[in-house]
Amino acid sequence: MGHISLIGFMGSGKSSVGKELAKLLPSMELIDLDTYIEAMTGRSIPEIFENEGEAAFRQMERSALEDIFMTGELTGSQYILSLGGGTVTTEACRRMIRRNSTCFYLKASVGTLVRNLETWPGDRPMLKGGKSLRSRVEELMTTRAPIYEKTAHHIINVDSDDYTAAAVDIITMQD
Ligand code: S3P
């Protein structure tokens, strides 16, 4: 079994599905890319956006992925990668993800995303600004939905919020 990557919008359940998968696949190591970058830089994601901006953060996502896939190759470790909602907006990241892992898009409707983001608001720099949460999600999803679809090898619908079932489906579809 190779690496598994989880992609999808903020609030789609990437971290939750990653944790469920890690329980079912104890030989694999779970890596959350945001947490990895925070450890790598010693700063929080909002701090990175605030001080260095989005472009610098996208570059960090790219180098973090390069490190992770390289380490996997050297050590033979198998990873479950819970990526950031915007990681696949960078072409080099899309290429690496498709080439080195089986990629699953956790697909949720705007309604589900808004509801989840209202329940777990977190500190998400990409959702800041004057717009309502729904219109910001709609705006970002207009450009991102086709990118998620074309990057993924498989699409998993998560509108039911059943993350255990999503993890079982992923294992069944993993090649
Ligand atoms: C982002 C999503 C976040 C985090 C950063 C940018 C995005 O991750 O990487 O705030 O551009 O969608 P989550 O999807 O885990 O919230």
PDB file of C-alpha atoms and ligand atoms in Angstrom:
ATOM      1  CA  MET A   1       0.000   0.000   0.000  1.00  0.00           C
ATOM      2  CA  GLY A   2       1.342   3.468  -0.871  1.00  0.00           C
ATOM      3  CA  HIS A   3       0.747   6.834   0.766  1.00  0.00           C
ATOM      4  CA  ILE A   4      -2.815   8.165   1.062  1.00  0.00           C
ATOM      5  CA  SER A   5      -3.532  11.889   0.567  1.00  0.00           C
ATOM      6  CA  LEU A   6      -6.720  13.598   1.704  1.00  0.00           C
ATOM      7  CA  ILE A   7      -7.718  16.804  -0.061  1.00  0.00           C
ATOM      8  CA  GLY A   8     -10.804  19.006   0.154  1.00  0.00           C
ATOM      9  CA  PHE A   9     -12.058  22.348   1.359  1.00  0.00           C
ATOM     10  CA  MET A  10     -11.613  23.643   4.927  1.00  0.00           C
ATOM     11  CA  GLY A  11     -14.232  21.979   7.117  1.00  0.00           C
ATOM     12  CA  SER A  12     -14.666  18.921   4.886  1.00  0.00           C
ATOM     13  CA  GLY A  13     -13.303  16.616   7.607  1.00  0.00           C
ATOM     14  CA  LYS A  14      -9.779  15.886   6.356  1.00  0.00           C
ATOM     15  CA  SER A  15      -8.332  15.762   9.896  1.00  0.00           C
ATOM     16  CA  SER A  16     -11.209  13.645  11.238  1.00  0.00           C
ATOM     17  CA  VAL A  17     -11.060  11.158   8.352  1.00  0.00           C
ATOM     18  CA  GLY A  18      -7.250  11.078   8.714  1.00  0.00           C
ATOM     19  CA  LYS A  19      -7.621  10.102  12.389  1.00  0.00           C
ATOM     20  CA  GLU A  20     -10.172   7.389  11.551  1.00  0.00           C
ATOM     21  CA  LEU A  21      -7.858   6.016   8.857  1.00  0.00           C
ATOM     22  CA  ALA A  22      -4.912   6.020  11.243  1.00  0.00           C
ATOM     23  CA  LYS A  23      -6.937   3.899  13.694  1.00  0.00           C
ATOM     24  CA  LEU A  24      -7.794   1.399  10.953  1.00  0.00           C
ATOM     25  CA  LEU A  25      -4.284   1.367   9.444  1.00  0.00           C
ATOM     26  CA  PRO A  26      -1.923   1.303  12.456  1.00  0.00           C
ATOM     27  CA  SER A  27       1.139   0.640  10.307  1.00  0.00           C
ATOM     28  CA  MET A  28       0.733   4.017   8.601  1.00  0.00           C
ATOM     29  CA  GLU A  29       1.833   7.356  10.037  1.00  0.00           C
ATOM     30  CA  LEU A  30      -0.628  10.264  10.083  1.00  0.00           C
ATOM     31  CA  ILE A  31       0.769  13.645   9.033  1.00  0.00           C
ATOM     32  CA  ASP A  32      -1.298  16.820   9.083  1.00  0.00           C
ATOM     33  CA  LEU A  33       0.463  19.237   6.720  1.00  0.00           C
ATOM     34  CA  ASP A  34      -0.500  22.371   8.702  1.00  0.00           C
ATOM     35  CA  THR A  35       0.874  20.823  11.908  1.00  0.00           C
ATOM     36  CA  TYR A  36       4.028  19.753  10.056  1.00  0.00           C
ATOM     37  CA  ILE A  37       4.587  23.321   8.792  1.00  0.00           C
ATOM     38  CA  GLU A  38       3.952  24.759  12.256  1.00  0.00           C
ATOM     39  CA  ALA A  39       6.596  22.394  13.690  1.00  0.00           C
ATOM     40  CA  MET A  40       8.986  23.147  10.801  1.00  0.00           C
ATOM     41  CA  THR A  41       8.736  26.937  11.209  1.00  0.00           C
ATOM     42  CA  GLY A  42       7.961  27.248  14.932  1.00  0.00           C
ATOM     43  CA  ARG A  43       5.053  29.534  14.003  1.00  0.00           C
ATOM     44  CA  SER A  44       1.286  29.159  13.740  1.00  0.00           C
ATOM     45  CA  ILE A  45      -0.481  29.195  10.341  1.00  0.00           C
ATOM     46  CA  PRO A  46      -2.214  32.550  11.089  1.00  0.00           C
ATOM     47  CA  GLU A  47       1.172  34.044  12.066  1.00  0.00           C
ATOM     48  CA  ILE A  48       2.723  32.843   8.804  1.00  0.00           C
ATOM     49  CA  PHE A  49      -0.128  34.390   6.764  1.00  0.00           C
ATOM     50  CA  GLU A  50       0.053  37.612   8.773  1.00  0.00           C
ATOM     51  CA  ASN A  51       3.830  38.074   8.565  1.00  0.00           C
ATOM     52  CA  GLU A  52       4.752  36.500   5.246  1.00  0.00           C
ATOM     53  CA  GLY A  53       1.560  36.236   3.257  1.00  0.00           C
ATOM     54  CA  GLU A  54      -0.198  33.484   1.334  1.00  0.00           C
ATOM     55  CA  ALA A  55       2.465  33.023  -1.386  1.00  0.00           C
ATOM     56  CA  ALA A  56       5.148  32.270   1.227  1.00  0.00           C
ATOM     57  CA  PHE A  57       2.818  29.792   2.924  1.00  0.00           C
ATOM     58  CA  ARG A  58       2.173  27.999  -0.408  1.00  0.00           C
ATOM     59  CA  GLN A  59       5.946  27.701  -0.880  1.00  0.00           C
ATOM     60  CA  MET A  60       6.221  26.156   2.612  1.00  0.00           C
ATOM     61  CA  GLU A  61       3.511  23.623   1.740  1.00  0.00           C
ATOM     62  CA  ARG A  62       5.505  22.686  -1.340  1.00  0.00           C
ATOM     63  CA  SER A  63       8.811  22.221   0.527  1.00  0.00           C
ATOM     64  CA  ALA A  64       7.073  20.324   3.329  1.00  0.00           C
ATOM     65  CA  LEU A  65       5.584  17.892   0.787  1.00  0.00           C
ATOM     66  CA  GLU A  66       8.971  17.469  -0.892  1.00  0.00           C
ATOM     67  CA  ASP A  67      10.503  16.616   2.517  1.00  0.00           C
ATOM     68  CA  ILE A  68       7.734  14.210   3.436  1.00  0.00           C
ATOM     69  CA  PHE A  69       7.760  12.236   0.177  1.00  0.00           C
ATOM     70  CA  MET A  70      11.566  12.152   0.186  1.00  0.00           C
ATOM     71  CA  THR A  71      11.628  10.875   3.781  1.00  0.00           C
ATOM     72  CA  GLY A  72       9.028   8.251   2.881  1.00  0.00           C
ATOM     73  CA  GLU A  73      11.225   7.075   0.042  1.00  0.00           C
ATOM     74  CA  LEU A  74      14.309   6.873   2.259  1.00  0.00           C
ATOM     75  CA  THR A  75      12.692   5.212   5.270  1.00  0.00           C
ATOM     76  CA  GLY A  76       9.946   3.181   3.595  1.00  0.00           C
ATOM     77  CA  SER A  77       7.346   4.839   5.881  1.00  0.00           C
ATOM     78  CA  GLN A  78       3.787   4.973   4.613  1.00  0.00           C
ATOM     79  CA  TYR A  79       1.855   8.132   5.303  1.00  0.00           C
ATOM     80  CA  ILE A  80      -1.723   9.234   5.617  1.00  0.00           C
ATOM     81  CA  LEU A  81      -1.461  12.893   4.613  1.00  0.00           C
ATOM     82  CA  SER A  82      -4.133  15.295   5.700  1.00  0.00           C
ATOM     83  CA  LEU A  83      -3.434  18.304   3.461  1.00  0.00           C
ATOM     84  CA  GLY A  84      -4.493  21.938   3.731  1.00  0.00           C
ATOM     85  CA  GLY A  85      -7.572  23.121   1.841  1.00  0.00           C
ATOM     86  CA  GLY A  86      -5.413  25.183  -0.521  1.00  0.00           C
ATOM     87  CA  THR A  87      -2.396  22.877  -0.978  1.00  0.00           C
ATOM     88  CA  VAL A  88      -3.609  21.714  -4.395  1.00  0.00           C
ATOM     89  CA  THR A  89      -3.878  25.287  -5.713  1.00  0.00           C
ATOM     90  CA  THR A  90      -0.103  24.962  -6.337  1.00  0.00           C
ATOM     91  CA  GLU A  91       0.612  22.988  -9.496  1.00  0.00           C
ATOM     92  CA  ALA A  92       3.868  21.483  -8.222  1.00  0.00           C
ATOM     93  CA  CYS A  93       1.988  20.168  -5.165  1.00  0.00           C
ATOM     94  CA  ARG A  94      -0.741  18.650  -7.341  1.00  0.00           C
ATOM     95  CA  ARG A  95       1.873  16.826  -9.394  1.00  0.00           C
ATOM     96  CA  MET A  96       3.709  15.492  -6.326  1.00  0.00           C
ATOM     97  CA  ILE A  97       0.487  14.367  -4.665  1.00  0.00           C
ATOM     98  CA  ARG A  98      -0.785  12.489  -7.743  1.00  0.00           C
ATOM     99  CA  ARG A  99       2.557  10.891  -8.451  1.00  0.00           C
ATOM    100  CA  ASN A 100       3.434   9.794  -4.907  1.00  0.00           C
ATOM    101  CA  SER A 101       0.102   8.889  -3.325  1.00  0.00           C
ATOM    102  CA  THR A 102      -3.445   7.763  -3.913  1.00  0.00           C
ATOM    103  CA  CYS A 103      -5.399  10.978  -3.565  1.00  0.00           C
ATOM    104  CA  PHE A 104      -8.949  11.190  -2.172  1.00  0.00           C
ATOM    105  CA  TYR A 105     -11.125  14.303  -2.461  1.00  0.00           C
ATOM    106  CA  LEU A 106     -13.482  14.632   0.507  1.00  0.00           C
ATOM    107  CA  LYS A 107     -16.323  16.278  -1.330  1.00  0.00           C
ATOM    108  CA  ALA A 108     -18.924  18.261   0.613  1.00  0.00           C
ATOM    109  CA  SER A 109     -21.605  20.717  -0.479  1.00  0.00           C
ATOM    110  CA  VAL A 110     -21.308  24.424   0.377  1.00  0.00           C
ATOM    111  CA  GLY A 111     -24.109  23.897   2.921  1.00  0.00           C
ATOM    112  CA  THR A 112     -22.165  21.151   4.725  1.00  0.00           C
ATOM    113  CA  LEU A 113     -18.935  23.181   4.651  1.00  0.00           C
ATOM    114  CA  VAL A 114     -20.602  26.293   6.077  1.00  0.00           C
ATOM    115  CA  ARG A 115     -22.281  24.269   8.818  1.00  0.00           C
ATOM    116  CA  ASN A 116     -19.019  22.528   9.767  1.00  0.00           C
ATOM    117  CA  LEU A 117     -17.034  25.792   9.694  1.00  0.00           C
ATOM    118  CA  GLU A 118     -19.634  27.432  11.946  1.00  0.00           C
ATOM    119  CA  THR A 119     -19.311  24.506  14.373  1.00  0.00           C
ATOM    120  CA  TRP A 120     -15.459  24.467  14.306  1.00  0.00           C
ATOM    121  CA  PRO A 121     -14.477  27.994  13.260  1.00  0.00           C
ATOM    122  CA  GLY A 122     -10.740  27.639  14.135  1.00  0.00           C
ATOM    123  CA  ASP A 123      -8.429  30.415  12.990  1.00  0.00           C
ATOM    124  CA  ARG A 124      -8.504  30.331   9.198  1.00  0.00           C
ATOM    125  CA  PRO A 125      -6.836  33.271   7.463  1.00  0.00           C
ATOM    126  CA  MET A 126      -8.409  32.424   4.080  1.00  0.00           C
ATOM    127  CA  LEU A 127     -11.888  32.984   5.541  1.00  0.00           C
ATOM    128  CA  LYS A 128     -11.137  36.416   7.000  1.00  0.00           C
ATOM    129  CA  GLY A 129     -12.343  39.644   5.418  1.00  0.00           C
ATOM    130  CA  GLY A 130     -15.633  41.437   5.107  1.00  0.00           C
ATOM    131  CA  LYS A 131     -17.649  38.739   3.304  1.00  0.00           C
ATOM    132  CA  SER A 132     -20.172  36.408   4.916  1.00  0.00           C
ATOM    133  CA  LEU A 133     -18.855  32.892   5.537  1.00  0.00           C
ATOM    134  CA  ARG A 134     -21.209  31.433   2.901  1.00  0.00           C
ATOM    135  CA  SER A 135     -20.194  33.842   0.146  1.00  0.00           C
ATOM    136  CA  ARG A 136     -16.487  33.350   0.877  1.00  0.00           C
ATOM    137  CA  VAL A 137     -16.898  29.546   0.772  1.00  0.00           C
ATOM    138  CA  GLU A 138     -18.886  29.846  -2.483  1.00  0.00           C
ATOM    139  CA  GLU A 139     -16.257  32.123  -3.996  1.00  0.00           C
ATOM    140  CA  LEU A 140     -13.319  29.862  -3.120  1.00  0.00           C
ATOM    141  CA  MET A 141     -15.195  26.686  -4.078  1.00  0.00           C
ATOM    142  CA  THR A 142     -15.948  28.093  -7.550  1.00  0.00           C
ATOM    143  CA  THR A 143     -12.239  28.035  -8.371  1.00  0.00           C
ATOM    144  CA  ARG A 144     -11.208  25.135  -6.160  1.00  0.00           C
ATOM    145  CA  ALA A 145     -13.881  22.483  -6.828  1.00  0.00           C
ATOM    146  CA  PRO A 146     -12.563  21.742 -10.362  1.00  0.00           C
ATOM    147  CA  ILE A 147      -9.004  21.580  -8.972  1.00  0.00           C
ATOM    148  CA  TYR A 148      -9.985  19.085  -6.257  1.00  0.00           C
ATOM    149  CA  GLU A 149     -11.830  16.979  -8.854  1.00  0.00           C
ATOM    150  CA  LYS A 150      -8.953  16.857 -11.304  1.00  0.00           C
ATOM    151  CA  THR A 151      -6.284  16.196  -8.663  1.00  0.00           C
ATOM    152  CA  ALA A 152      -8.056  13.312  -6.932  1.00  0.00           C
ATOM    153  CA  HIS A 153      -7.823   9.704  -8.007  1.00  0.00           C
ATOM    154  CA  HIS A 154     -11.064   9.023  -6.094  1.00  0.00           C
ATOM    155  CA  ILE A 155     -13.915  11.157  -4.764  1.00  0.00           C
ATOM    156  CA  ILE A 156     -15.607  10.420  -1.437  1.00  0.00           C
ATOM    157  CA  ASN A 157     -18.831  12.206  -0.563  1.00  0.00           C
ATOM    158  CA  VAL A 158     -18.786  13.379   3.056  1.00  0.00           C
ATOM    159  CA  ASP A 159     -22.102  15.233   3.268  1.00  0.00           C
ATOM    160  CA  SER A 160     -23.306  12.599   5.770  1.00  0.00           C
ATOM    161  CA  ASP A 161     -20.471  13.586   8.173  1.00  0.00           C
ATOM    162  CA  ASP A 162     -19.821   9.862   8.708  1.00  0.00           C
ATOM    163  CA  TYR A 163     -16.035   9.959   8.845  1.00  0.00           C
ATOM    164  CA  THR A 164     -15.659   6.315   9.894  1.00  0.00           C
ATOM    165  CA  ALA A 165     -17.607   5.219   6.808  1.00  0.00           C
ATOM    166  CA  ALA A 166     -15.471   7.558   4.666  1.00  0.00           C
ATOM    167  CA  ALA A 167     -12.294   5.936   6.062  1.00  0.00           C
ATOM    168  CA  VAL A 168     -13.639   2.429   5.339  1.00  0.00           C
ATOM    169  CA  ASP A 169     -14.531   3.509   1.761  1.00  0.00           C
ATOM    170  CA  ILE A 170     -11.015   4.890   1.280  1.00  0.00           C
ATOM    171  CA  ILE A 171      -9.430   1.619   2.390  1.00  0.00           C
ATOM    172  CA  THR A 172     -11.668  -0.298   0.002  1.00  0.00           C
ATOM    173  CA  MET A 173     -10.748   1.950  -2.925  1.00  0.00           C
ATOM    174  CA  GLN A 174      -7.041   2.291  -2.124  1.00  0.00           C
ATOM    175  CA  ASP A 175      -4.845   0.534  -4.652  1.00  0.00           C
TER     176      ASP A 175
HETATM  177  C1  S3P B   1      -6.157  26.839   3.857  1.00  0.00           C
HETATM  178  C2  S3P B   1      -6.609  25.781   4.635  1.00  0.00           C
HETATM  179  C3  S3P B   1      -6.075  25.501   5.973  1.00  0.00           C
HETATM  180  C4  S3P B   1      -4.634  25.994   6.120  1.00  0.00           C
HETATM  181  C5  S3P B   1      -4.526  27.440   5.713  1.00  0.00           C
HETATM  182  C6  S3P B   1      -5.017  27.695   4.282  1.00  0.00           C
HETATM  183  C7  S3P B   1      -6.801  27.083   2.533  1.00  0.00           C
HETATM  184  O1  S3P B   1      -6.120  24.093   6.232  1.00  0.00           O
HETATM  185  O2  S3P B   1      -3.767  25.229   5.332  1.00  0.00           O
HETATM  186  O3  S3P B   1      -5.284  28.195   6.631  1.00  0.00           O
HETATM  187  O4  S3P B   1      -6.245  27.841   1.715  1.00  0.00           O
HETATM  188  O5  S3P B   1      -7.883  26.488   2.270  1.00  0.00           O
HETATM  189  P1  S3P B   1      -7.510  23.298   6.548  1.00  0.00           P
HETATM  190  O6  S3P B   1      -8.140  22.930   5.242  1.00  0.00           O
HETATM  191  O7  S3P B   1      -7.027  22.086   7.295  1.00  0.00           O
HETATM  192  O8  S3P B   1      -8.370  24.176   7.386  1.00  0.00           O
END
